Coordinates of C-alpha atoms in Angstrom, one line a residue:
X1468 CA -190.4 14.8 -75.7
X1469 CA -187.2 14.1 -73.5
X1470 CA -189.4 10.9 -72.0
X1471 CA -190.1 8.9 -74.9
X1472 CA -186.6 9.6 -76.6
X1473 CA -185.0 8.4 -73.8
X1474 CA -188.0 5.4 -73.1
X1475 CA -188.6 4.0 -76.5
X1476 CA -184.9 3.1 -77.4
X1477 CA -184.3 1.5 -73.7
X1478 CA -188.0 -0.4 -74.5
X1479 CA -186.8 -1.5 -77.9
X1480 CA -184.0 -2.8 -76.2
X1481 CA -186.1 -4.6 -74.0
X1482 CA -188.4 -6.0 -76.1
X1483 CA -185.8 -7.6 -78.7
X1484 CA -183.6 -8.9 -75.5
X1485 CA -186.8 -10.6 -74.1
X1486 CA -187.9 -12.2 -77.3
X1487 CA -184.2 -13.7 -77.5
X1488 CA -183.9 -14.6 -74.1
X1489 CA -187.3 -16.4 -74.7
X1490 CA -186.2 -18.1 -77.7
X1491 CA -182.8 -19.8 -75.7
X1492 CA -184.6 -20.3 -72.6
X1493 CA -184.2 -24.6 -72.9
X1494 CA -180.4 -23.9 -73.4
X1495 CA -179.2 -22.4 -70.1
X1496 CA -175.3 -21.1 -71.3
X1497 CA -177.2 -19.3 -74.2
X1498 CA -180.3 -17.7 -71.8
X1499 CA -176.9 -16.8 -69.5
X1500 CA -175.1 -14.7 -72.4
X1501 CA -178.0 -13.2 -74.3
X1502 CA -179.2 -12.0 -70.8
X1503 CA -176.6 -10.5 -69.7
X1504 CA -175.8 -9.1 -73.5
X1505 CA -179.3 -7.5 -73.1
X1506 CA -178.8 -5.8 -69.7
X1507 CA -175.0 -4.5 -70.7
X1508 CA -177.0 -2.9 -74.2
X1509 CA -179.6 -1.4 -72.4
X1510 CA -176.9 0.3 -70.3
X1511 CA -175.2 1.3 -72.6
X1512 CA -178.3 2.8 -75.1
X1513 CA -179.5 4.4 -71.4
X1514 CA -176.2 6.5 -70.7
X1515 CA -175.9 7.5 -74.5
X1516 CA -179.5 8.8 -75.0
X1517 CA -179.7 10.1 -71.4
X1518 CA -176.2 12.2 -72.9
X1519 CA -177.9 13.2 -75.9
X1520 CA -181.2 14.4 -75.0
X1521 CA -180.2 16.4 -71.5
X1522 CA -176.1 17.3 -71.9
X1523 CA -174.7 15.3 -69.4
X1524 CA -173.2 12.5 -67.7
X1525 CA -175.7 9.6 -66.8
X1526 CA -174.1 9.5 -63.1
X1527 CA -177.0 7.8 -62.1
X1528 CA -175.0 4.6 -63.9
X1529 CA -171.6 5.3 -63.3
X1530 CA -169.2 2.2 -63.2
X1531 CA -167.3 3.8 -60.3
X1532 CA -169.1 2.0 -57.2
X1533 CA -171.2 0.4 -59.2
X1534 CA -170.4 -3.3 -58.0
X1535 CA -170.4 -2.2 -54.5
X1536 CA -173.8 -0.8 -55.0
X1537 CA -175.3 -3.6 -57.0
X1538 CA -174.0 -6.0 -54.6
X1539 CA -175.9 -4.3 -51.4
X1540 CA -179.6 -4.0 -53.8
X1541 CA -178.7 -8.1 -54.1
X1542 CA -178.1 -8.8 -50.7
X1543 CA -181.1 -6.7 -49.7
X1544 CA -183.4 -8.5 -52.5
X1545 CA -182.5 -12.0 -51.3
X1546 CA -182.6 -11.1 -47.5
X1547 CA -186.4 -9.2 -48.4
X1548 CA -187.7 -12.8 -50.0
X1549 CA -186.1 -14.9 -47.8
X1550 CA -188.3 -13.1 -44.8
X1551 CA -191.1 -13.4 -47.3
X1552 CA -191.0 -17.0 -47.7
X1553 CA -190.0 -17.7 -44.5
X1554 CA -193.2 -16.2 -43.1
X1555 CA -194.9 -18.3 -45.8
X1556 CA -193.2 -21.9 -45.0
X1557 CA -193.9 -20.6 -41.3
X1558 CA -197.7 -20.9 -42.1
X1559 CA -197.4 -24.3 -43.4
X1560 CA -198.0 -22.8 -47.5
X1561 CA -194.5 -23.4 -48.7
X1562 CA -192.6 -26.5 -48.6
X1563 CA -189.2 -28.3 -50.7
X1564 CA -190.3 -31.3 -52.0
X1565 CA -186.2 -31.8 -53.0
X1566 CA -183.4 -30.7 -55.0
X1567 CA -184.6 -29.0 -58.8
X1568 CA -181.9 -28.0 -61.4
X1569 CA -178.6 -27.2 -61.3
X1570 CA -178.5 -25.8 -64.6
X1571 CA -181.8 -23.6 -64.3
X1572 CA -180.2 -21.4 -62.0
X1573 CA -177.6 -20.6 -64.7
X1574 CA -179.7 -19.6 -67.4
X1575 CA -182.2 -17.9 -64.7
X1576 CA -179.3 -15.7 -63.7
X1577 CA -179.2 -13.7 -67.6
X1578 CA -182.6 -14.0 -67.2
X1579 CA -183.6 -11.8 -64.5
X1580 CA -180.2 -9.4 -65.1
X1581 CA -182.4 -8.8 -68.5
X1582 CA -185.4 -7.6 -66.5
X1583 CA -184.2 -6.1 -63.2
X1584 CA -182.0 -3.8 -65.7
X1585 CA -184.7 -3.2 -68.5
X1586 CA -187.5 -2.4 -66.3
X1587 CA -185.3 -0.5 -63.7
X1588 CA -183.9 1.7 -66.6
X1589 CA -187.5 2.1 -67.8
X1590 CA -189.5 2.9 -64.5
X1591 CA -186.8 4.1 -62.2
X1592 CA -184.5 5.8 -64.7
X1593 CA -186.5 7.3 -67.4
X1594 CA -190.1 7.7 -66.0
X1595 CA -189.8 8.3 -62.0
X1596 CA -186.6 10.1 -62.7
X1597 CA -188.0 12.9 -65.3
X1598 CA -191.7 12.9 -63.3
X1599 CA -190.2 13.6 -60.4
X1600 CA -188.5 16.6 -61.6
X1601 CA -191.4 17.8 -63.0
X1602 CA -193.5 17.0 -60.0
X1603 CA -191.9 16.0 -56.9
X1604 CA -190.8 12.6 -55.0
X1605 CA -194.5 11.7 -53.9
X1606 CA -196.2 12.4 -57.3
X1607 CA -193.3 10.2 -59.2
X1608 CA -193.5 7.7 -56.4
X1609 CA -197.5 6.7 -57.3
X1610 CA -197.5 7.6 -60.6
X1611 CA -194.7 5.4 -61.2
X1612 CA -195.8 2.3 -58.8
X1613 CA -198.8 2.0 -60.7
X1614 CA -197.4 1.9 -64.3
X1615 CA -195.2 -0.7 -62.7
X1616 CA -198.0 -2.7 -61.4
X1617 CA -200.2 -2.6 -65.0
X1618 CA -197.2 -3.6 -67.0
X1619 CA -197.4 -7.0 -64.8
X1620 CA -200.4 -7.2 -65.9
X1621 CA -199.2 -8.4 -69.6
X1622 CA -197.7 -11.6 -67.7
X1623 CA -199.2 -15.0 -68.8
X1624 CA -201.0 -15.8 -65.2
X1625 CA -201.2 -11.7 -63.9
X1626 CA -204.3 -11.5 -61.7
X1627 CA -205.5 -8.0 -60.7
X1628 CA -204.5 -8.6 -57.6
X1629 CA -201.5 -9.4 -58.4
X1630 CA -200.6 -6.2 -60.2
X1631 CA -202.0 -4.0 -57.4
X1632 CA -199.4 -6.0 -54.8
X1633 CA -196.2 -5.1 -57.2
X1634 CA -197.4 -1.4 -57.5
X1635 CA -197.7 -1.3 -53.6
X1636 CA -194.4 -3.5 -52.8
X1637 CA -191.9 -3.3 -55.5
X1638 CA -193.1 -0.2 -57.2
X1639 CA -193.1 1.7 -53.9
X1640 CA -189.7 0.0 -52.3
X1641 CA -187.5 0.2 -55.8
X1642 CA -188.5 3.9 -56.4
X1643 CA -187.5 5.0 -52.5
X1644 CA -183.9 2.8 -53.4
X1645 CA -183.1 5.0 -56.1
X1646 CA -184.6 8.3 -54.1
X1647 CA -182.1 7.4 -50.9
X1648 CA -179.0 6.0 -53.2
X1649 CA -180.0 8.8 -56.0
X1650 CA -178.6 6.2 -58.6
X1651 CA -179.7 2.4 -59.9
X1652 CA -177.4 0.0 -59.0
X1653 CA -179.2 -0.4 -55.7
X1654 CA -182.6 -1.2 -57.4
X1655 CA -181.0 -2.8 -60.1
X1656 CA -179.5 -5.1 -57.5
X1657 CA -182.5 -5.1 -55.6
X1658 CA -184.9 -6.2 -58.1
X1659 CA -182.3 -9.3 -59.4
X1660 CA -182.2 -10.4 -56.1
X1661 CA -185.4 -10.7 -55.1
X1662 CA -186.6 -12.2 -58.7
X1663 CA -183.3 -14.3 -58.6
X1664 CA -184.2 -16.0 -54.9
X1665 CA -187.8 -16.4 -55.4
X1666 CA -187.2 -18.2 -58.8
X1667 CA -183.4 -19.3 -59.0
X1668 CA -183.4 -20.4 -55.6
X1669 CA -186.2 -21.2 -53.9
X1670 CA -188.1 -22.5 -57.2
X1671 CA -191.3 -20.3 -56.8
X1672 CA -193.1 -18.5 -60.0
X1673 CA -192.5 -15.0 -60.3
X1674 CA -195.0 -12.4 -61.1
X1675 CA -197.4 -15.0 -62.5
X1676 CA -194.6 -16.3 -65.3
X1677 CA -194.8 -19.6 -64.4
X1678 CA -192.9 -22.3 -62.0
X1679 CA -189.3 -21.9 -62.3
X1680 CA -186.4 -25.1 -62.6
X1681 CA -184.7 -24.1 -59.7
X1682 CA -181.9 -25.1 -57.1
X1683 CA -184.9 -26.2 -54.7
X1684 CA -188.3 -27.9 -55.9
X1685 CA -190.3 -25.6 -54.0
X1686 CA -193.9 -25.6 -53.5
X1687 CA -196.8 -23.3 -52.3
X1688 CA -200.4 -24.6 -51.0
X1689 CA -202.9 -22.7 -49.3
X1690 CA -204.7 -19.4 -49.1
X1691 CA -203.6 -17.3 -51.8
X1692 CA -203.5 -14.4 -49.2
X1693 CA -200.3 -16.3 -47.7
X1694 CA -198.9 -18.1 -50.7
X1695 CA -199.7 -15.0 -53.6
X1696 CA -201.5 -17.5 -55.6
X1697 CA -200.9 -18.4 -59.7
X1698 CA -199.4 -15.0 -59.5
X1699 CA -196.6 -16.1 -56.9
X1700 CA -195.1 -15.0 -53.6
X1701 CA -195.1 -11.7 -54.7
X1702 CA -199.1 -11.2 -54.5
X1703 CA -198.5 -12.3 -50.9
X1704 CA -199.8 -10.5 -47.5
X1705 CA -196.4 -11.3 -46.4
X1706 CA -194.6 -9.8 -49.8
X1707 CA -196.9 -6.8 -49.4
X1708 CA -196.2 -5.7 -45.6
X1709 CA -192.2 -6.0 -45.9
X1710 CA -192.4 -4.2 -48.9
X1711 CA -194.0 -1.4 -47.3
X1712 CA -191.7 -1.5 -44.7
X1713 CA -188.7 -1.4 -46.7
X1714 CA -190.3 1.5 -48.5
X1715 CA -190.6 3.6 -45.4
X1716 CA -186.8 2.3 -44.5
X1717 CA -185.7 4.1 -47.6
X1718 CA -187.7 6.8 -47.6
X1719 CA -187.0 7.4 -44.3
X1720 CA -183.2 7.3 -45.3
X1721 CA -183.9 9.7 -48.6
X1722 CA -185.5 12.3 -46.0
X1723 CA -182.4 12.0 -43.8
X1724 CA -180.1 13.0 -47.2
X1725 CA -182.1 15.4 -48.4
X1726 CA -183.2 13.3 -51.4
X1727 CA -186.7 14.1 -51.6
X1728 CA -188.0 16.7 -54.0
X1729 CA -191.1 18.4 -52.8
X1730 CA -194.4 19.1 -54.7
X1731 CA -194.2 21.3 -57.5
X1732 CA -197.1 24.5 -58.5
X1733 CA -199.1 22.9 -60.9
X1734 CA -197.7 19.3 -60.4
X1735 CA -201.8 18.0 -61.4
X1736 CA -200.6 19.3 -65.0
X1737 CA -197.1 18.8 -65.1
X1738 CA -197.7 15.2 -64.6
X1739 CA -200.3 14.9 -67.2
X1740 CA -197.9 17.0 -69.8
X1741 CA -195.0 14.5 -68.8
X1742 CA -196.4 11.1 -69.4
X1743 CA -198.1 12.9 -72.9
X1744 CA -194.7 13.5 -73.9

């Protein structure tokens, strides 16, 4: 029960921010406040249900640190796409064919601060946190990479493919961030600074959403094991392997804290009692 009343008002949040977001996407000021107005709400709705339903502070979102923390998931976004599509360019598959939009970036910028705080509040702060208590780091860790992966599948140009890469790369790496850090700036951060290079930047479609009006006009050609395909970057070989790297970084790092929480007894039907809740 503790799930859905913390999940459904952070989704309803979600889903009314998105369909605003969507509805000012041409006007790039308006896209730039309604996104951020959506990720400062969801916030807020996260810390005062996470109060209500368990008795205590949502530390896992506390200002103090916070922009320090955001700021290192950003740096280590952009630094994990721009190896990505590095590699790509490097096999002759990605290429800027000019300069794109000056404005895009702005309104791309409330854009993905709407997602990468939605869906990390969702998947990293209700689900993998409360399944992992119930069942330990490991069982959260695929449970969660996999929910992760089929909600990409709703995206106009998802291919199954597709999904199964952001379950293994972003569903893995973003749930081993919060497990080292044990809060959500750093995925937060992490997950608007990949989404923000790969689209804001570098002008590539993002998780099968469509080409994006970047700063560069950038474009992919060739296998889709190198270039990710309709789907994007992300359902690259390349996107894939440093993802799983990255994962192991910060897993390795949550081992060295302490963070991990081992199996539970009974985890096979705690985990089946927690996502029926």
């Amino acid at each position: 029960m503790r799930l859905l009343k913390q999940l459904l008002p952070v989704m309803v949040v979600a889903f009314i921010g998105g369909q605003l977001v969507a509805a000012v996407q041409d006007n790039a000021v308006l896209c730039l406040v309604v996104g951020l107005a959506t990720a400062v709400l969801a916030l807020f709705v996260y810390a005062k249900v996470v109060r209500w339903s368990e008795r205590r502070q949502p530390v896992e979102v506390a200002v103090k640190g916070a922009t320090a923390r955001v700021g290192l998931g950003v740096l280590i976004g952009v630094a994990w796409f721009g190896a990505v599509i590095g590699n790509i360019a490097f096999n002759g598959a990605y290429r800027v064919d000019g300069f794109g939009s000056v404005t895009g970036p702005v309104g791309l910028f409330g854009y993905m601060a709407a997602a990468a705080v939605t869906e990390e509040l969702m998947f990293r702060g209700v689900l993998f946190r409360i399944i992992e208590g119930r069942t330990g780091t490991w069982v959260a860790l695929v449970v969660t990479s996999v929910l992760f992966g089929a909600y990409h599948l709703l995206n106009p140009d998802a291919t199954l493919w597709g999904a199964i890469a952001i379950a293994i790369e972003a569903g893995g790496t973003l749930a081993a961030a919060y497990v080292a850090t044990r809060n959500l700036w750093v995925p937060i951060g992490l997950h608007f600074g990949w989404n923000f290079a790969e689209a804001a930047i570098f002008g590539t479609e993002v998780s099968g959403n469509g080409q994006n009006d970047g700063l560069l006009h950038g474009v992919t050609s060739g296998p889709a094991l190198i270039t990710g395909g309709q789907f994007g970057p992300e359902a690259s070989g390349s996107a894939v392997t440093f993802g799983v790297l990255l994962t192991i970084v910060f897993l390795w790092v949550a081992r060295r804290r302490g963070n991990l929480v081992p199996r539970r007894r009974g985890a096979r039907a705690a985990t089946t009692a927690t996502v029926a809740q």
